[in-house]
Coordinates of C-alpha atoms in Angstrom, one line a residue:
M277 CA -3.8 21.2 19.5
A278 CA -1.2 22.8 21.4
G279 CA -1.1 27.1 20.6
R280 CA -3.9 27.1 18.5
G281 CA -7.1 26.8 20.0
R282 CA -9.5 23.9 19.3
I283 CA -12.5 24.5 17.0
R284 CA -15.7 25.5 18.1
A285 CA -18.1 22.7 18.6
A286 CA -21.0 24.4 16.8
D287 CA -18.2 24.7 13.6
I288 CA -17.6 20.9 13.6
A289 CA -21.2 20.1 14.0
L290 CA -21.6 22.4 10.8
V291 CA -18.8 20.9 9.1
R292 CA -20.7 17.4 9.6
E293 CA -24.0 18.6 8.5
R294 CA -22.9 20.1 5.6
S295 CA -20.4 17.4 4.2
R296 CA -22.7 14.5 2.8
I297 CA -20.8 11.4 3.4
D298 CA -21.8 9.9 0.3
E299 CA -20.5 12.0 -1.7
V300 CA -17.3 12.1 0.4
V301 CA -16.6 8.7 0.0
G302 CA -17.8 9.0 -4.0
E303 CA -14.8 10.4 -4.5
H304 CA -12.7 7.5 -3.4
L305 CA -15.0 4.1 -4.6
Q306 CA -18.1 3.3 -6.2
L307 CA -21.0 3.0 -4.0
K308 CA -24.3 1.1 -5.1
R309 CA -27.8 0.9 -3.5
A310 CA -27.8 -1.9 -1.2
G311 CA -31.5 -1.6 0.3
G312 CA -32.7 0.4 3.7
G313 CA -31.5 3.9 2.8
S314 CA -27.5 2.0 3.0
L315 CA -25.4 2.0 -0.5
K316 CA -22.6 -0.2 -0.3
G317 CA -18.9 -0.4 -2.1
L318 CA -15.5 -2.0 -1.9
C319 CA -13.8 -1.0 1.1
P320 CA -10.7 1.1 0.4
F321 CA -9.2 0.0 4.3
H322 CA -8.7 -3.5 2.9
D323 CA -8.5 -5.7 -0.1
E324 CA -11.9 -7.5 -0.7
K325 CA -13.5 -9.3 -3.6
S326 CA -17.2 -8.5 -2.1
P327 CA -18.4 -5.4 -1.2
S328 CA -18.6 -5.0 2.7
F329 CA -18.2 -1.1 3.0
H330 CA -21.4 0.5 3.9
V331 CA -22.9 3.8 3.7
T332 CA -25.8 5.6 5.5
P333 CA -26.1 9.0 4.5
A334 CA -29.4 9.7 6.3
R335 CA -26.9 9.2 9.6
N336 CA -23.9 10.3 7.7
L337 CA -21.8 7.1 9.0
F338 CA -20.2 4.4 7.4
H339 CA -19.1 0.8 8.3
C340 CA -16.9 -2.1 7.1
F341 CA -18.6 -5.5 7.9
G342 CA -14.9 -7.0 6.6
C343 CA -12.2 -5.1 8.5
G344 CA -14.7 -3.2 11.3
A345 CA -13.6 0.1 9.9
G346 CA -16.5 2.9 10.6
G347 CA -17.4 6.2 11.7
D348 CA -18.8 9.5 10.5
V349 CA -17.4 11.6 7.5
I350 CA -14.6 13.4 9.7
S351 CA -13.5 9.8 10.5
F352 CA -13.8 8.7 7.3
V353 CA -11.0 11.6 5.8
Q354 CA -9.0 11.0 8.8
Q355 CA -8.6 7.3 8.1
I356 CA -8.5 7.9 4.2
D357 CA -5.9 10.6 4.3
H358 CA -4.3 9.8 7.6
L359 CA -5.0 12.9 9.0
S360 CA -5.6 14.4 12.7
F361 CA -9.2 15.0 13.4
T362 CA -8.4 18.8 13.4
E363 CA -7.0 18.7 10.2
A364 CA -9.8 16.8 9.0
V365 CA -12.4 19.1 10.0
E366 CA -10.1 21.9 7.9
R367 CA -10.2 19.5 4.9
L368 CA -14.0 19.1 4.9
A369 CA -14.8 22.7 6.0
G370 CA -12.9 24.0 3.1
R371 CA -14.5 21.9 0.8
A372 CA -17.9 23.0 2.1
N373 CA -16.8 26.9 2.1
I374 CA -16.8 26.8 5.9
D375 CA -15.5 29.9 7.9
L376 CA -14.0 28.0 11.1
K377 CA -14.0 29.7 14.5
Y378 CA -11.4 28.7 17.2
E379 CA -11.8 29.1 20.8
D380 CA -9.4 28.4 24.2
D381 CA -9.9 25.8 27.0
G382 CA -12.2 28.6 28.5
G383 CA -14.4 28.7 25.3
R384 CA -13.1 32.2 24.5
P385 CA -12.7 33.2 20.7
T386 CA -9.0 33.0 19.7
A387 CA -7.3 34.1 16.6
A388 CA -7.8 31.6 13.3
P389 CA -4.2 29.8 13.0
D390 CA -1.8 31.2 11.1
R391 CA 0.0 29.8 7.9
P392 CA 3.1 28.2 9.7
Q393 CA 0.9 26.3 12.0
A394 CA -1.6 24.5 9.4
G395 CA -2.0 21.1 9.0
Q396 CA 1.2 19.6 7.0
R397 CA -1.2 17.9 4.5
A398 CA -3.0 21.2 3.5
R399 CA 0.1 23.4 3.6
L400 CA 2.0 20.8 1.2
V401 CA -1.2 20.5 -1.2
A402 CA -1.3 24.2 -1.2
A403 CA 2.6 24.7 -2.0
N404 CA 2.0 22.0 -4.9
T405 CA -1.3 24.0 -6.3
E406 CA 0.7 27.3 -6.1
A407 CA 3.5 25.5 -8.0
A408 CA 1.2 24.1 -10.6
A409 CA -0.1 27.9 -11.1
F410 CA 3.6 29.0 -11.3
Y411 CA 4.5 26.5 -14.2
A412 CA 1.3 27.0 -16.0
E413 CA 2.5 30.8 -16.2
Q414 CA 5.6 29.7 -17.4
L415 CA 4.4 28.0 -20.6
R416 CA 3.7 31.3 -22.0
S417 CA 7.1 32.4 -21.8
P418 CA 9.5 33.1 -24.6
D419 CA 11.7 30.1 -23.0
A420 CA 8.9 27.5 -23.0
A421 CA 8.9 27.7 -26.5
P422 CA 10.3 24.1 -27.1
A423 CA 7.8 22.7 -24.2
R424 CA 4.8 24.9 -26.7
Q425 CA 6.3 23.0 -29.9
F426 CA 6.2 19.5 -27.9
L427 CA 2.5 19.6 -27.4
A428 CA 1.8 21.2 -30.9
D429 CA 3.7 18.5 -32.6
R430 CA 1.5 15.9 -30.5
G431 CA -1.6 17.9 -31.6
F432 CA -2.4 19.7 -28.5
D433 CA -3.1 23.6 -28.8
R434 CA -3.0 26.2 -26.4
Q435 CA -6.4 25.7 -24.6
V436 CA -5.7 21.5 -24.1
A437 CA -2.7 22.3 -22.4
L438 CA -4.5 24.8 -20.3
D439 CA -7.1 22.4 -19.6
F440 CA -4.5 19.7 -18.3
G441 CA -2.7 22.1 -16.5
C442 CA 0.4 21.7 -18.4
G443 CA 3.6 24.1 -17.7
F444 CA 7.1 24.6 -17.9
A445 CA 9.8 24.6 -15.3
P446 CA 12.2 27.6 -16.3
A447 CA 15.8 27.2 -16.2
G448 CA 16.7 29.4 -13.0
W449 CA 18.2 27.4 -10.5
D450 CA 15.6 28.2 -8.0
A451 CA 12.9 30.4 -9.9
L452 CA 10.3 28.2 -7.9
T453 CA 11.8 28.0 -4.6
R454 CA 12.3 32.1 -4.6
H455 CA 8.5 32.2 -5.8
L456 CA 7.3 29.9 -3.4
R457 CA 9.4 31.4 -0.4
G458 CA 7.7 34.8 -1.2
K459 CA 4.6 33.2 -0.6
G460 CA 5.6 32.1 2.8
Y461 CA 6.3 28.5 2.9
S462 CA 9.4 27.3 4.1
Q463 CA 12.5 26.2 2.9
Q464 CA 11.7 22.3 4.8
E465 CA 8.2 22.4 3.3
L466 CA 9.4 22.8 -0.3
V467 CA 12.0 20.0 0.1
T468 CA 9.3 17.6 1.9
G469 CA 6.7 18.2 -0.7
G470 CA 9.1 17.3 -3.3
L471 CA 9.2 20.6 -5.0
A472 CA 13.1 21.6 -4.1
K473 CA 16.1 20.0 -2.8
E474 CA 19.3 21.1 -1.4
S475 CA 22.2 21.4 -3.9
S476 CA 25.7 20.1 -3.4
R477 CA 26.4 23.2 -1.3
G478 CA 23.6 22.7 0.7
T479 CA 21.5 25.7 -1.1
L480 CA 17.8 24.8 -1.9
I481 CA 17.1 24.2 -5.7
D482 CA 14.2 23.5 -7.7
R483 CA 13.5 19.8 -8.5
F484 CA 12.8 20.6 -12.2
H485 CA 14.6 22.4 -14.7
R486 CA 13.9 23.6 -18.5
R487 CA 11.0 20.7 -18.7
L488 CA 7.7 20.5 -19.4
V489 CA 5.7 19.6 -16.2
W490 CA 2.0 17.9 -15.7
P491 CA 0.7 18.5 -12.4
I492 CA -0.6 15.1 -11.0
R493 CA -3.7 15.0 -9.0
D494 CA -5.1 12.8 -6.5
I495 CA -8.7 11.2 -7.1
T496 CA -10.0 14.3 -5.1
G497 CA -8.4 16.5 -7.4
D498 CA -5.6 17.8 -5.2
V499 CA -2.5 18.4 -7.2
I500 CA 0.1 16.5 -5.1
G501 CA 3.1 16.0 -7.6
F502 CA 4.4 16.7 -10.9
G503 CA 5.9 14.5 -14.0
A504 CA 8.1 16.4 -16.0
R505 CA 9.2 15.6 -19.3
K506 CA 13.0 16.6 -21.0
L507 CA 13.2 18.9 -23.8
M508 CA 16.8 19.6 -24.3
D509 CA 19.6 17.7 -25.9
D510 CA 22.0 18.9 -23.1
D511 CA 19.7 17.9 -20.1
P512 CA 21.7 15.4 -18.3
G513 CA 18.7 13.7 -16.5
P514 CA 16.4 11.0 -17.6
K515 CA 13.6 11.2 -20.4
Y516 CA 10.8 11.4 -17.7
L517 CA 11.4 12.7 -13.8
N518 CA 8.4 12.4 -11.1
T519 CA 8.4 14.2 -8.0
P520 CA 9.8 11.9 -5.2
E521 CA 7.9 9.9 -2.7
T522 CA 6.8 12.7 -0.2
P523 CA 3.7 12.5 2.5
L524 CA 1.7 13.2 -0.5
Y525 CA 2.7 11.3 -3.5
K526 CA 2.7 7.7 -3.5
K527 CA 3.9 6.6 -6.9
S528 CA 2.6 2.9 -5.9
T529 CA -1.0 4.3 -5.8
V530 CA -0.9 7.2 -7.9
L531 CA -3.0 7.5 -11.3
Y532 CA -2.4 10.4 -13.6
G533 CA -6.2 11.3 -14.7
I534 CA -7.8 9.5 -12.0
E535 CA -9.6 12.7 -11.4
R536 CA -11.4 13.4 -14.5
A537 CA -11.9 9.8 -15.3
K538 CA -12.8 8.4 -12.1
R539 CA -16.6 9.4 -13.0
D540 CA -17.0 7.4 -16.3
I541 CA -14.8 4.4 -14.9
A542 CA -17.8 4.1 -12.3
K543 CA -20.5 5.0 -15.0
K544 CA -19.3 2.9 -18.1
H545 CA -17.9 0.0 -15.8
Q546 CA -14.4 0.4 -17.9
A547 CA -10.9 1.6 -17.0
V548 CA -8.2 1.9 -19.9
V549 CA -4.9 2.0 -18.8
V550 CA -2.2 3.6 -20.9
E551 CA 1.2 4.2 -20.3
G552 CA 2.1 8.3 -20.5
Y553 CA 0.7 11.5 -19.6
T554 CA 0.4 12.4 -23.6
D555 CA -1.5 9.0 -23.8
V556 CA -3.9 9.9 -21.3
M557 CA -4.4 13.2 -22.8
A558 CA -5.0 12.0 -26.3
C559 CA -7.3 9.7 -25.0
H560 CA -9.9 11.9 -23.2
L561 CA -9.8 14.0 -26.5
A562 CA -10.9 11.4 -28.3
G563 CA -13.7 10.5 -26.2
V564 CA -12.1 7.4 -24.1
T565 CA -12.8 9.2 -20.9
T566 CA -12.0 6.5 -18.9
A567 CA -8.0 6.4 -19.5
V568 CA -5.7 6.7 -16.6
A569 CA -1.6 6.1 -16.4
S570 CA 0.6 5.1 -13.7
C571 CA 3.3 7.7 -12.7
G572 CA 7.0 6.9 -13.0
T573 CA 6.4 3.4 -11.6
A574 CA 4.9 0.0 -13.2
F575 CA 1.1 -0.7 -13.0
G576 CA 1.0 -2.6 -10.0
P577 CA -1.3 -4.0 -7.2
E578 CA -2.1 -1.0 -5.3
H579 CA -3.3 0.7 -8.6
I580 CA -5.4 -2.2 -9.3
S581 CA -6.8 -1.6 -5.6
V582 CA -7.8 2.1 -6.9
L583 CA -9.7 1.1 -10.0
R584 CA -11.3 -2.2 -8.7
R585 CA -12.8 0.1 -6.0
L586 CA -14.2 2.6 -8.7
L587 CA -15.0 -0.1 -11.0
M588 CA -17.2 -2.0 -7.9
D589 CA -15.3 -4.8 -9.2
Q590 CA -17.1 -8.0 -8.0
D591 CA -18.8 -11.2 -9.5
E592 CA -22.3 -9.6 -9.5
F593 CA -21.0 -6.5 -10.9
R594 CA -18.7 -7.2 -13.7
G595 CA -16.7 -4.4 -15.6
E596 CA -13.6 -4.3 -17.9
V597 CA -10.0 -3.1 -17.8
V598 CA -8.3 -2.5 -21.1
Y599 CA -4.7 -2.4 -21.0
T600 CA -3.0 -0.4 -24.1
F601 CA 0.7 -1.2 -24.6
D602 CA 3.4 -0.8 -27.4
G603 CA 3.6 -3.3 -30.1
D604 CA 7.2 -3.9 -29.8
A605 CA 8.8 -6.6 -27.4
A606 CA 8.9 -4.0 -24.7
G607 CA 5.2 -3.9 -24.7
Q608 CA 4.5 -7.5 -25.3
A609 CA 7.4 -7.9 -22.0
A610 CA 4.8 -5.6 -20.3
A611 CA 1.7 -7.4 -21.1
M612 CA 3.4 -10.5 -19.8
K613 CA 4.0 -8.5 -16.2
T614 CA 0.6 -7.6 -16.0
F615 CA -0.6 -10.7 -16.7
K616 CA 0.8 -12.1 -13.0
E617 CA -1.1 -9.2 -11.3
D618 CA -4.2 -9.5 -13.8
Q619 CA -5.9 -12.1 -11.1
R620 CA -6.6 -9.7 -8.9
F621 CA -9.2 -8.2 -11.1
V622 CA -13.1 -9.9 -11.0
A623 CA -13.2 -7.6 -13.9
Q624 CA -12.3 -9.1 -17.3
T625 CA -9.3 -7.6 -18.9
F626 CA -8.1 -7.2 -22.2
V627 CA -5.2 -6.0 -24.3
A628 CA -5.6 -2.9 -26.9
V629 CA -2.7 -3.0 -29.2
E630 CA -2.0 -1.1 -32.7
P631 CA -0.7 -3.2 -35.1
D632 CA 2.0 -0.6 -36.2
G633 CA 2.9 -0.4 -32.6
R634 CA 1.4 3.2 -32.2
D635 CA 0.6 4.5 -28.6
P636 CA -2.8 6.1 -28.2
C637 CA -1.2 9.8 -29.0
E638 CA 0.9 8.9 -31.9
L639 CA -2.2 6.9 -33.3
R640 CA -4.5 10.3 -33.0
Q641 CA -2.0 12.6 -34.5
A642 CA -1.7 9.9 -37.7
H643 CA -5.6 8.9 -37.9
G644 CA -7.5 11.3 -35.8
D645 CA -9.9 10.6 -32.9
A646 CA -11.7 7.5 -34.3
A647 CA -8.7 5.9 -34.5
V648 CA -8.5 6.0 -31.0
R649 CA -11.9 5.0 -30.0
D650 CA -11.1 1.7 -32.3
L651 CA -8.2 0.8 -30.7
V652 CA -10.0 0.4 -27.4
A653 CA -13.0 -1.2 -29.3
R654 CA -10.8 -4.0 -30.7
R655 CA -9.5 -4.9 -27.8
T656 CA -8.4 -8.7 -27.4
P657 CA -8.8 -10.8 -24.3
L658 CA -5.7 -10.5 -21.9
I659 CA -4.9 -14.3 -21.6
E660 CA -5.3 -14.7 -25.7
F661 CA -3.1 -12.3 -26.1
V662 CA -0.6 -13.7 -23.8
L663 CA -1.1 -17.4 -24.5
R664 CA -0.2 -15.9 -28.8
T665 CA 3.0 -13.9 -27.6
T666 CA 4.0 -17.0 -25.5
L667 CA 3.3 -19.4 -28.5
A668 CA 5.5 -17.1 -30.8
E669 CA 8.6 -18.3 -29.2
Y670 CA 8.2 -21.9 -30.2
D671 CA 8.5 -24.0 -33.7
L672 CA 4.5 -25.3 -33.7
D673 CA 5.9 -27.0 -36.8
T674 CA 8.0 -30.0 -34.7
V675 CA 6.4 -32.1 -32.2
E676 CA 9.4 -30.9 -29.5
G677 CA 8.0 -27.5 -30.3
R678 CA 4.2 -28.3 -29.9
V679 CA 5.3 -29.9 -26.4
A680 CA 7.0 -27.4 -25.2
A681 CA 4.7 -24.9 -26.0
L682 CA 1.9 -27.0 -24.3
D683 CA 4.4 -27.0 -21.3
R684 CA 4.6 -23.7 -21.0
T685 CA 1.2 -22.3 -21.5
A686 CA -0.6 -25.1 -19.5
P687 CA 0.7 -23.2 -16.4
L688 CA -0.8 -19.8 -17.8
L689 CA -4.0 -21.4 -18.5
A690 CA -4.2 -22.4 -14.9
Q691 CA -4.0 -18.8 -13.8
V692 CA -7.4 -18.1 -15.5
K693 CA -9.7 -16.8 -12.6
D694 CA -13.0 -17.7 -14.3
H695 CA -12.9 -21.3 -14.0
A696 CA -15.8 -21.7 -16.4
L697 CA -13.5 -19.9 -19.3
R698 CA -10.7 -22.6 -19.1
P699 CA -12.5 -25.3 -21.2
A700 CA -13.2 -22.6 -23.8
Y701 CA -9.5 -21.5 -23.6
A702 CA -8.4 -24.7 -23.3
R703 CA -9.9 -25.4 -27.0
R704 CA -8.5 -22.1 -28.0
L705 CA -4.7 -23.0 -27.0
A706 CA -5.5 -26.4 -28.8
G707 CA -6.4 -24.8 -32.1
L708 CA -3.4 -22.3 -31.6
I709 CA -0.6 -25.2 -30.8
G710 CA -2.5 -27.5 -33.3
D711 CA -2.3 -31.0 -33.8
T712 CA -3.3 -30.6 -30.4
D713 CA -6.3 -32.7 -28.3
E714 CA -8.7 -30.3 -25.9
A715 CA -8.9 -33.1 -23.6
E716 CA -4.8 -33.0 -23.5
V717 CA -4.9 -29.3 -22.9
L718 CA -7.4 -29.9 -19.8
E719 CA -5.6 -32.7 -18.5
R720 CA -2.6 -30.5 -18.3
V721 CA -4.2 -28.0 -16.4
R722 CA -5.6 -30.2 -13.9
R723 CA -2.0 -31.7 -13.2
V724 CA -0.8 -28.0 -12.8
T725 CA -3.9 -27.0 -10.7
G726 CA -3.7 -29.9 -8.8
G727 CA -7.3 -30.6 -9.1
D728 CA -10.6 -30.1 -11.5
T729 CA -11.1 -27.4 -13.9
A730 CA -14.8 -26.9 -13.0
P731 CA -16.4 -24.0 -11.0
P732 CA -16.3 -24.6 -7.3
R733 CA -19.0 -25.3 -5.7
R734 CA -21.1 -22.7 -3.7
P735 CA -21.0 -23.7 -0.1
R736 CA -24.2 -24.7 1.7
T737 CA -26.0 -22.3 3.6
P738 CA -26.1 -23.4 7.3
R739 CA -29.6 -23.6 9.1
R740 CA -30.8 -21.1 11.2
T741 CA -30.9 -22.1 14.8
P742 CA -33.3 -20.7 17.5
D743 CA -30.3 -18.8 19.2
D744 CA -29.5 -17.2 15.7
A745 CA -32.7 -15.9 14.9
A746 CA -32.9 -14.4 19.0
L747 CA -29.7 -12.7 18.3
A748 CA -31.1 -11.3 15.1
V749 CA -33.9 -9.8 17.0
E750 CA -31.9 -8.6 19.5
R751 CA -29.8 -6.7 17.0
E752 CA -32.4 -5.4 15.0
A753 CA -34.1 -3.7 18.2
L754 CA -30.3 -2.0 19.0
K755 CA -30.0 -0.6 15.4
A756 CA -33.7 1.0 15.4
A757 CA -32.8 2.5 18.7
L758 CA -29.6 3.9 17.2
Q759 CA -30.7 4.5 13.7
V760 CA -34.2 6.2 14.4
P761 CA -34.7 6.9 18.2
E762 CA -37.6 9.0 17.3
V763 CA -39.4 5.9 16.4
A764 CA -38.0 3.2 18.6
G765 CA -38.9 5.9 21.7
P766 CA -40.6 4.6 24.9
S767 CA -41.3 1.1 23.1
F768 CA -37.5 0.4 23.1
D769 CA -36.5 2.0 26.6
A770 CA -39.5 -0.1 28.1
V771 CA -37.6 -3.4 27.3
P772 CA -35.2 -4.6 30.2
V773 CA -31.8 -5.1 29.7
D774 CA -31.7 -8.8 30.7
A775 CA -34.2 -9.4 27.6
F776 CA -30.9 -9.0 25.3
T777 CA -29.4 -12.6 25.8
D778 CA -25.7 -11.4 24.2
P779 CA -23.4 -9.6 26.5
D780 CA -22.4 -6.9 23.9
H781 CA -26.0 -6.4 22.9
A782 CA -27.1 -6.2 26.6
A783 CA -24.2 -3.7 27.2
V784 CA -25.5 -1.3 23.7
A785 CA -29.1 -1.8 25.6
A786 CA -27.8 -0.1 28.9
A787 CA -25.3 2.3 27.3
V788 CA -28.6 3.5 25.4
A789 CA -30.6 3.8 28.7
Q790 CA -27.7 5.5 30.6
A791 CA -27.8 8.0 27.7
G792 CA -31.0 9.2 28.5
G793 CA -32.9 6.6 26.7
A794 CA -34.2 6.5 23.0
A795 CA -37.2 8.6 23.7
A796 CA -34.8 11.3 25.1
A797 CA -32.6 11.3 22.2
T798 CA -32.4 15.0 20.8
V799 CA -29.8 14.3 18.2
T800 CA -29.4 11.8 15.6
G801 CA -26.7 10.0 13.6
P802 CA -22.8 10.6 14.8
A803 CA -24.1 12.7 17.8
W804 CA -26.5 10.1 19.1
L805 CA -23.8 7.5 18.6
D806 CA -21.1 9.7 20.5
E807 CA -23.6 9.8 23.3
V808 CA -24.2 6.0 23.4
A809 CA -20.8 5.4 23.1
A810 CA -20.0 7.8 26.1
H811 CA -21.8 5.3 28.5
C812 CA -20.7 2.3 26.8
D813 CA -18.1 0.7 29.3
R814 CA -17.7 -2.8 27.1
E815 CA -14.8 -2.4 24.4
T816 CA -16.5 -5.2 22.6
A817 CA -19.7 -3.6 22.3
R818 CA -18.4 -0.2 21.7
A819 CA -16.6 -2.0 18.5
Q820 CA -19.9 -2.7 17.3
L821 CA -21.6 0.5 17.7
T822 CA -21.1 1.8 13.7
A823 CA -22.2 -1.5 12.6
L824 CA -25.5 -1.4 14.2
A825 CA -26.1 2.4 13.2
V826 CA -25.2 1.8 9.5
E827 CA -26.2 -1.5 8.8
P828 CA -30.0 -1.5 7.2
L829 CA -33.0 -2.5 9.0
R830 CA -34.9 -5.3 7.6
S831 CA -38.0 -3.2 6.8
V832 CA -38.6 -1.6 3.2
G833 CA -39.3 1.7 5.0
E834 CA -35.9 2.9 7.1
A835 CA -38.4 4.4 9.7
D836 CA -41.3 2.5 9.1
A837 CA -42.8 2.6 12.6
G838 CA -44.9 -0.3 12.5
Y839 CA -41.8 -3.0 11.9
V840 CA -40.0 -1.1 14.5
A841 CA -43.0 -1.8 16.9
A842 CA -43.3 -5.8 15.5
V843 CA -39.4 -6.3 16.1
L844 CA -39.5 -4.6 19.9
A845 CA -42.7 -6.5 20.7
R846 CA -41.1 -9.7 19.2
L847 CA -38.0 -9.1 21.7
E848 CA -40.3 -8.5 24.4
E849 CA -42.2 -11.8 24.0
M850 CA -38.7 -13.9 23.9
H851 CA -38.1 -12.2 27.1
T852 CA -41.2 -13.3 28.1
N853 CA -41.2 -16.7 26.9
R854 CA -38.1 -17.1 28.9
Q855 CA -39.5 -16.0 32.0
V856 CA -42.5 -18.4 31.6
G857 CA -39.9 -21.0 30.7
G858 CA -38.3 -20.6 34.3
I859 CA -41.7 -20.3 36.3
K860 CA -42.4 -23.4 34.9
G861 CA -39.6 -24.8 35.7
R862 CA -40.0 -24.2 39.0
L863 CA -43.5 -24.7 39.7
Q864 CA -42.6 -28.5 38.6
R865 CA -40.0 -28.5 41.2
M866 CA -42.6 -27.1 44.0
N867 CA -45.3 -29.3 46.1
P868 CA -48.7 -27.4 45.7
V869 CA -49.6 -28.7 49.2
E870 CA -46.6 -28.1 51.2
Q871 CA -45.7 -24.6 49.4
G872 CA -49.3 -23.5 48.6
D873 CA -49.4 -20.1 48.8
E874 CA -46.0 -19.7 47.0
Y875 CA -47.1 -22.2 44.6
M876 CA -50.2 -20.0 43.4
R877 CA -48.4 -16.8 43.8
L878 CA -45.8 -18.1 40.7
F879 CA -49.0 -20.0 38.8
S880 CA -50.9 -16.3 39.1
S881 CA -47.6 -14.9 37.6
L882 CA -47.3 -17.5 35.1
M883 CA -51.0 -17.1 33.6
E884 CA -50.4 -13.3 33.1
L885 CA -46.9 -13.6 31.5
E886 CA -48.9 -16.1 29.0
Q887 CA -51.2 -13.8 28.5
K888 CA -48.6 -10.9 27.9
A889 CA -46.4 -13.3 25.4
I890 CA -49.9 -13.9 23.7
S891 CA -50.6 -10.2 23.2
L892 CA -46.8 -9.3 22.1
R893 CA -46.6 -12.1 19.4
K894 CA -50.1 -10.7 17.9
R895 CA -48.4 -7.5 17.3
A896 CA -45.0 -8.9 16.1
I897 CA -47.5 -10.8 13.5
G898 CA -46.6 -9.9 10.2
G899 CA -43.7 -7.4 11.2
L900 CA -41.0 -9.6 10.8
A901 CA -39.5 -12.0 8.3
E902 CA -38.7 -15.4 10.1

């Protein structure tokens, strides 16, 4: 970056070494063992139903076999947080407590970058963090008595307020602005970060005044914004006011409490979605530690994507999502709206509504922690709640009412993502409507869906062809050369490039050779991958490098020397058999009398190659699963 020097290569290597990719990625999604030393989860870069995102901790690499995203731990941070390479290294260095050193183009040491030149994201996070500390300190001031009383009235003492970072925005128009300017932050940074705004006179003023504030953190724990609750009757603003859209704060993806709930969401396979900051606080204090809430907007598709990654939301690993709504008409409307987006989850979805209409915070105040836990435990399937809410609008004592109710609810039942549940809910719906046959309900659902209500048949797996088998062996060989060059070593280097029939495979094999060969590799993981990529001039082949470096080897032991030797023997055997086939074809076209010398030379070569193929086959037997 111009004017600030470059981070030393040794420091970048140290950052890679001390930043475990499974831990960094694990802050954003749940990872499960996938075999061969690999982990897998739902990709954070595209929407998917089944996990195709693989992480290989031993090589500090990741790759998504769905969208093609891949790279090392630095690349992951770049992509997930939209940072430059330097900013990503600096962020990881801070996480690992590494003191970075910079140098100029000639390799001479330069001073560390000064604060105004630091990366924007790091600057804005630091400003928000400083603001959170300022607000928390202000909560102790005499003017903050209404804020402290608000918390106390809801059962939150001083220690709870401290634990959740609650604060108070003072009455002065620019108290926070002056404080942060004194810490070295520019006016533009305060406006960009959503902490201040320009007044009608063009001066800078604080965004929040005389309000109780909650710091809002992203999934990694960084403070990215605030939610502020009105306390004074003469405050003309809305009841709740949030940080506006900023480079850090995107309300469509932010979930309050996600940083403290994420581990239990992954561990318990459950997420509880509540409606406000105090509800999150009440749930966590009551032992419902999977509670989160949207901030300043309705719970939507991008919030669902965040939870799906933490839940590992897929057919083979189902969790549950529990929504809590107020028992009033607004709460019922929210449940109906949620049902439209609910089909994005594979997980089973439920609704927890307190009969008297209390939210979790009010319920805890009235009946204690156990009542909050019981509310979640007594959850109702979302589809049943939606059906009951809809049917309540009709007079089911009349034929006309029952017909109209079925017309309205059959399309809802058709939206149920799990086809196997439809017959059961058809029986349930028939019973709720009354004087209605289950078959009639199913028939109406069939008309809506235009087909059957049975689960779709699984497509037949195509039979593998010999060419597929050859490509699979080539791929395993390349994976060994990239993942465990110290094991593949001379055996891989001895295989000629033309043994690879796929052009991309051949290009990767040639790049390995041009990088000095597997046997000569002095580095592994991302560094070895970078060396090979530097010698790979075929773009489509370079695009496969990360996948080859991450996709697990098929052997049980990741560095199983016997398996790797068998793969390479099989690859060379197939190449030898192709040579045998070529020579046999030439011999059949030759006249042994007229071309005697050439015929005998080729025949001798054929005998040697066939013996070589037999030897290679013996070495490969037992090492590969055909």
